[in-house]
Amino acid sequence: MKQSQHFLDNAENCAQLAERADDEPTHNRYKRMEAAWRALAKEQDWLDGETSPAEHAA
């Protein structure tokens, strides 16, 4: 499994936790974590040469 897929799995887990959060601060925290994991996955794909620099900048 690609490293970026592990990051995307973590992002999905955070999204699920956000949906089940009991309060807004917790929901927001998990959504920020989800976004961070997705950004890491995108960066990892770029580092692995799977996306072009132009795609990475978008």
PDB file of N, CA and C in Angstrom:
ATOM      1  N   MET A   1       0.851  -1.182   0.000  1.00  0.00           N
ATOM      2  CA  MET A   1       0.000   0.000   0.000  1.00  0.00           C
ATOM      3  C   MET A   1       0.895   1.244   0.000  1.00  0.00           C
ATOM      4  N   LYS A   2       0.501   2.207  -0.815  1.00  0.00           N
ATOM      5  CA  LYS A   2       1.264   3.455  -0.884  1.00  0.00           C
ATOM      6  C   LYS A   2       1.159   4.214   0.440  1.00  0.00           C
ATOM      7  N   GLN A   3       2.219   4.952   0.740  1.00  0.00           N
ATOM      8  CA  GLN A   3       2.225   5.767   1.958  1.00  0.00           C
ATOM      9  C   GLN A   3       1.075   6.771   1.938  1.00  0.00           C
ATOM     10  N   SER A   4       0.814   7.353   0.774  1.00  0.00           N
ATOM     11  CA  SER A   4      -0.268   8.341   0.695  1.00  0.00           C
ATOM     12  C   SER A   4      -1.624   7.709   1.011  1.00  0.00           C
ATOM     13  N   GLN A   5      -1.790   6.432   0.708  1.00  0.00           N
ATOM     14  CA  GLN A   5      -3.057   5.767   1.024  1.00  0.00           C
ATOM     15  C   GLN A   5      -3.250   5.651   2.531  1.00  0.00           C
ATOM     16  N   HIS A   6      -2.167   5.423   3.260  1.00  0.00           N
ATOM     17  CA  HIS A   6      -2.257   5.405   4.725  1.00  0.00           C
ATOM     18  C   HIS A   6      -2.733   6.772   5.232  1.00  0.00           C
ATOM     19  N   PHE A   7      -2.194   7.833   4.625  1.00  0.00           N
ATOM     20  CA  PHE A   7      -2.599   9.183   5.022  1.00  0.00           C
ATOM     21  C   PHE A   7      -4.080   9.411   4.716  1.00  0.00           C
ATOM     22  N   LEU A   8      -4.530   8.942   3.555  1.00  0.00           N
ATOM     23  CA  LEU A   8      -5.943   9.099   3.195  1.00  0.00           C
ATOM     24  C   LEU A   8      -6.845   8.286   4.116  1.00  0.00           C
ATOM     25  N   ASP A   9      -6.372   7.123   4.535  1.00  0.00           N
ATOM     26  CA  ASP A   9      -7.140   6.325   5.499  1.00  0.00           C
ATOM     27  C   ASP A   9      -7.288   7.078   6.816  1.00  0.00           C
ATOM     28  N   ASN A  10      -6.208   7.721   7.246  1.00  0.00           N
ATOM     29  CA  ASN A  10      -6.271   8.521   8.472  1.00  0.00           C
ATOM     30  C   ASN A  10      -7.240   9.689   8.304  1.00  0.00           C
ATOM     31  N   ALA A  11      -7.227  10.310   7.122  1.00  0.00           N
ATOM     32  CA  ALA A  11      -8.146  11.419   6.854  1.00  0.00           C
ATOM     33  C   ALA A  11      -9.593  10.948   6.945  1.00  0.00           C
ATOM     34  N   GLU A  12      -9.872   9.786   6.387  1.00  0.00           N
ATOM     35  CA  GLU A  12     -11.234   9.252   6.432  1.00  0.00           C
ATOM     36  C   GLU A  12     -11.651   8.951   7.870  1.00  0.00           C
ATOM     37  N   ASN A  13     -10.736   8.431   8.647  1.00  0.00           N
ATOM     38  CA  ASN A  13     -11.021   8.169  10.057  1.00  0.00           C
ATOM     39  C   ASN A  13     -11.370   9.476  10.777  1.00  0.00           C
ATOM     40  N   CYS A  14     -10.618  10.526  10.507  1.00  0.00           N
ATOM     41  CA  CYS A  14     -10.901  11.824  11.131  1.00  0.00           C
ATOM     42  C   CYS A  14     -12.266  12.355  10.695  1.00  0.00           C
ATOM     43  N   ALA A  15     -12.619  12.143   9.428  1.00  0.00           N
ATOM     44  CA  ALA A  15     -13.927  12.587   8.936  1.00  0.00           C
ATOM     45  C   ALA A  15     -15.044  11.869   9.686  1.00  0.00           C
ATOM     46  N   GLN A  16     -14.868  10.575   9.908  1.00  0.00           N
ATOM     47  CA  GLN A  16     -15.880   9.821  10.647  1.00  0.00           C
ATOM     48  C   GLN A  16     -15.968  10.285  12.097  1.00  0.00           C
ATOM     49  N   LEU A  17     -14.826  10.551  12.700  1.00  0.00           N
ATOM     50  CA  LEU A  17     -14.827  11.048  14.078  1.00  0.00           C
ATOM     51  C   LEU A  17     -15.497  12.419  14.160  1.00  0.00           C
ATOM     52  N   ALA A  18     -15.284  13.258  13.154  1.00  0.00           N
ATOM     53  CA  ALA A  18     -15.908  14.581  13.137  1.00  0.00           C
ATOM     54  C   ALA A  18     -17.426  14.455  13.093  1.00  0.00           C
ATOM     55  N   GLU A  19     -17.917  13.500  12.305  1.00  0.00           N
ATOM     56  CA  GLU A  19     -19.367  13.302  12.207  1.00  0.00           C
ATOM     57  C   GLU A  19     -19.971  12.896  13.547  1.00  0.00           C
ATOM     58  N   ARG A  20     -19.202  12.181  14.350  1.00  0.00           N
ATOM     59  CA  ARG A  20     -19.720  11.690  15.631  1.00  0.00           C
ATOM     60  C   ARG A  20     -19.356  12.588  16.808  1.00  0.00           C
ATOM     61  N   ALA A  21     -18.695  13.698  16.541  1.00  0.00           N
ATOM     62  CA  ALA A  21     -18.259  14.586  17.625  1.00  0.00           C
ATOM     63  C   ALA A  21     -19.459  15.134  18.390  1.00  0.00           C
ATOM     64  N   ASP A  22     -19.274  15.272  19.688  1.00  0.00           N
ATOM     65  CA  ASP A  22     -20.357  15.740  20.559  1.00  0.00           C
ATOM     66  C   ASP A  22     -20.496  17.255  20.599  1.00  0.00           C
ATOM     67  N   ASP A  23     -19.441  17.959  20.213  1.00  0.00           N
ATOM     68  CA  ASP A  23     -19.499  19.418  20.280  1.00  0.00           C
ATOM     69  C   ASP A  23     -18.730  20.021  19.108  1.00  0.00           C
ATOM     70  N   GLU A  24     -18.968  21.304  18.875  1.00  0.00           N
ATOM     71  CA  GLU A  24     -18.382  21.976  17.719  1.00  0.00           C
ATOM     72  C   GLU A  24     -16.858  22.059  17.771  1.00  0.00           C
ATOM     73  N   PRO A  25     -16.238  22.392  18.923  1.00  0.00           N
ATOM     74  CA  PRO A  25     -14.769  22.434  18.940  1.00  0.00           C
ATOM     75  C   PRO A  25     -14.131  21.089  18.566  1.00  0.00           C
ATOM     76  N   THR A  26     -14.714  20.010  19.037  1.00  0.00           N
ATOM     77  CA  THR A  26     -14.179  18.688  18.703  1.00  0.00           C
ATOM     78  C   THR A  26     -14.384  18.390  17.225  1.00  0.00           C
ATOM     79  N   HIS A  27     -15.564  18.718  16.708  1.00  0.00           N
ATOM     80  CA  HIS A  27     -15.846  18.539  15.283  1.00  0.00           C
ATOM     81  C   HIS A  27     -14.825  19.314  14.444  1.00  0.00           C
ATOM     82  N   ASN A  28     -14.604  20.568  14.797  1.00  0.00           N
ATOM     83  CA  ASN A  28     -13.664  21.403  14.047  1.00  0.00           C
ATOM     84  C   ASN A  28     -12.244  20.856  14.113  1.00  0.00           C
ATOM     85  N   ARG A  29     -11.857  20.352  15.269  1.00  0.00           N
ATOM     86  CA  ARG A  29     -10.513  19.783  15.427  1.00  0.00           C
ATOM     87  C   ARG A  29     -10.325  18.592  14.488  1.00  0.00           C
ATOM     88  N   TYR A  30     -11.311  17.695  14.450  1.00  0.00           N
ATOM     89  CA  TYR A  30     -11.199  16.534  13.566  1.00  0.00           C
ATOM     90  C   TYR A  30     -11.214  16.941  12.094  1.00  0.00           C
ATOM     91  N   LYS A  31     -11.978  17.959  11.740  1.00  0.00           N
ATOM     92  CA  LYS A  31     -11.988  18.430  10.352  1.00  0.00           C
ATOM     93  C   LYS A  31     -10.635  19.023   9.965  1.00  0.00           C
ATOM     94  N   ARG A  32      -9.995  19.738  10.887  1.00  0.00           N
ATOM     95  CA  ARG A  32      -8.647  20.263  10.611  1.00  0.00           C
ATOM     96  C   ARG A  32      -7.650  19.119  10.453  1.00  0.00           C
ATOM     97  N   MET A  33      -7.779  18.106  11.288  1.00  0.00           N
ATOM     98  CA  MET A  33      -6.898  16.941  11.178  1.00  0.00           C
ATOM     99  C   MET A  33      -7.125  16.217   9.850  1.00  0.00           C
ATOM    100  N   GLU A  34      -8.375  16.111   9.443  1.00  0.00           N
ATOM    101  CA  GLU A  34      -8.683  15.487   8.152  1.00  0.00           C
ATOM    102  C   GLU A  34      -8.005  16.250   7.018  1.00  0.00           C
ATOM    103  N   ALA A  35      -8.128  17.565   7.035  1.00  0.00           N
ATOM    104  CA  ALA A  35      -7.513  18.384   5.986  1.00  0.00           C
ATOM    105  C   ALA A  35      -5.994  18.223   5.983  1.00  0.00           C
ATOM    106  N   ALA A  36      -5.399  18.145   7.164  1.00  0.00           N
ATOM    107  CA  ALA A  36      -3.949  17.980   7.256  1.00  0.00           C
ATOM    108  C   ALA A  36      -3.510  16.633   6.679  1.00  0.00           C
ATOM    109  N   TRP A  37      -4.242  15.565   6.987  1.00  0.00           N
ATOM    110  CA  TRP A  37      -3.900  14.248   6.437  1.00  0.00           C
ATOM    111  C   TRP A  37      -4.037  14.248   4.919  1.00  0.00           C
ATOM    112  N   ARG A  38      -5.079  14.916   4.395  1.00  0.00           N
ATOM    113  CA  ARG A  38      -5.252  14.961   2.940  1.00  0.00           C
ATOM    114  C   ARG A  38      -4.123  15.755   2.278  1.00  0.00           C
ATOM    115  N   ALA A  39      -3.689  16.825   2.929  1.00  0.00           N
ATOM    116  CA  ALA A  39      -2.564  17.599   2.398  1.00  0.00           C
ATOM    117  C   ALA A  39      -1.286  16.763   2.405  1.00  0.00           C
ATOM    118  N   LEU A  40      -1.082  15.992   3.464  1.00  0.00           N
ATOM    119  CA  LEU A  40       0.091  15.117   3.524  1.00  0.00           C
ATOM    120  C   LEU A  40       0.049  14.063   2.417  1.00  0.00           C
ATOM    121  N   ALA A  41      -1.116  13.512   2.152  1.00  0.00           N
ATOM    122  CA  ALA A  41      -1.244  12.513   1.086  1.00  0.00           C
ATOM    123  C   ALA A  41      -0.891  13.124  -0.267  1.00  0.00           C
ATOM    124  N   LYS A  42      -1.383  14.320  -0.511  1.00  0.00           N
ATOM    125  CA  LYS A  42      -1.087  15.012  -1.768  1.00  0.00           C
ATOM    126  C   LYS A  42       0.409  15.280  -1.890  1.00  0.00           C
ATOM    127  N   GLU A  43       1.018  15.736  -0.817  1.00  0.00           N
ATOM    128  CA  GLU A  43       2.460  16.001  -0.802  1.00  0.00           C
ATOM    129  C   GLU A  43       3.248  14.710  -1.036  1.00  0.00           C
ATOM    130  N   GLN A  44       2.824  13.622  -0.406  1.00  0.00           N
ATOM    131  CA  GLN A  44       3.525  12.346  -0.567  1.00  0.00           C
ATOM    132  C   GLN A  44       3.443  11.857  -2.004  1.00  0.00           C
ATOM    133  N   ASP A  45       2.280  11.985  -2.628  1.00  0.00           N
ATOM    134  CA  ASP A  45       2.160  11.598  -4.038  1.00  0.00           C
ATOM    135  C   ASP A  45       3.113  12.415  -4.897  1.00  0.00           C
ATOM    136  N   TRP A  46       3.247  13.692  -4.605  1.00  0.00           N
ATOM    137  CA  TRP A  46       4.178  14.537  -5.350  1.00  0.00           C
ATOM    138  C   TRP A  46       5.612  14.078  -5.111  1.00  0.00           C
ATOM    139  N   LEU A  47       5.967  13.819  -3.862  1.00  0.00           N
ATOM    140  CA  LEU A  47       7.320  13.360  -3.548  1.00  0.00           C
ATOM    141  C   LEU A  47       7.625  12.023  -4.212  1.00  0.00           C
ATOM    142  N   ASP A  48       6.619  11.185  -4.349  1.00  0.00           N
ATOM    143  CA  ASP A  48       6.798   9.880  -4.985  1.00  0.00           C
ATOM    144  C   ASP A  48       6.759   9.966  -6.511  1.00  0.00           C
ATOM    145  N   GLY A  49       6.581  11.176  -7.057  1.00  0.00           N
ATOM    146  CA  GLY A  49       6.567  11.366  -8.503  1.00  0.00           C
ATOM    147  C   GLY A  49       5.271  10.955  -9.166  1.00  0.00           C
ATOM    148  N   GLU A  50       4.209  10.859  -8.396  1.00  0.00           N
ATOM    149  CA  GLU A  50       2.929  10.427  -8.957  1.00  0.00           C
ATOM    150  C   GLU A  50       2.083  11.587  -9.457  1.00  0.00           C
ATOM    151  N   THR A  51       2.437  12.801  -9.090  1.00  0.00           N
ATOM    152  CA  THR A  51       1.759  13.986  -9.612  1.00  0.00           C
ATOM    153  C   THR A  51       2.819  14.965 -10.085  1.00  0.00           C
ATOM    154  N   SER A  52       2.463  15.768 -11.064  1.00  0.00           N
ATOM    155  CA  SER A  52       3.406  16.746 -11.587  1.00  0.00           C
ATOM    156  C   SER A  52       3.451  17.969 -10.675  1.00  0.00           C
ATOM    157  N   PRO A  53       4.519  18.760 -10.773  1.00  0.00           N
ATOM    158  CA  PRO A  53       4.578  19.989  -9.971  1.00  0.00           C
ATOM    159  C   PRO A  53       3.386  20.910 -10.226  1.00  0.00           C
ATOM    160  N   ALA A  54       2.875  20.939 -11.465  1.00  0.00           N
ATOM    161  CA  ALA A  54       1.718  21.785 -11.777  1.00  0.00           C
ATOM    162  C   ALA A  54       0.480  21.305 -11.027  1.00  0.00           C
ATOM    163  N   GLU A  55       0.284  19.989 -10.963  1.00  0.00           N
ATOM    164  CA  GLU A  55      -0.857  19.444 -10.221  1.00  0.00           C
ATOM    165  C   GLU A  55      -0.703  19.717  -8.733  1.00  0.00           C
ATOM    166  N   HIS A  56       0.519  19.627  -8.252  1.00  0.00           N
ATOM    167  CA  HIS A  56       0.791  19.835  -6.827  1.00  0.00           C
ATOM    168  C   HIS A  56       0.466  21.268  -6.420  1.00  0.00           C
ATOM    169  N   ALA A  57       0.722  22.218  -7.299  1.00  0.00           N
ATOM    170  CA  ALA A  57       0.486  23.630  -6.988  1.00  0.00           C
ATOM    171  C   ALA A  57      -1.006  23.955  -6.962  1.00  0.00           C
ATOM    172  N   ALA A  58      -1.808  23.169  -7.641  1.00  0.00           N
ATOM    173  CA  ALA A  58      -3.252  23.455  -7.742  1.00  0.00           C
ATOM    174  C   ALA A  58      -4.001  23.200  -6.474  1.00  0.00           C
TER     175      ALA A  58
END
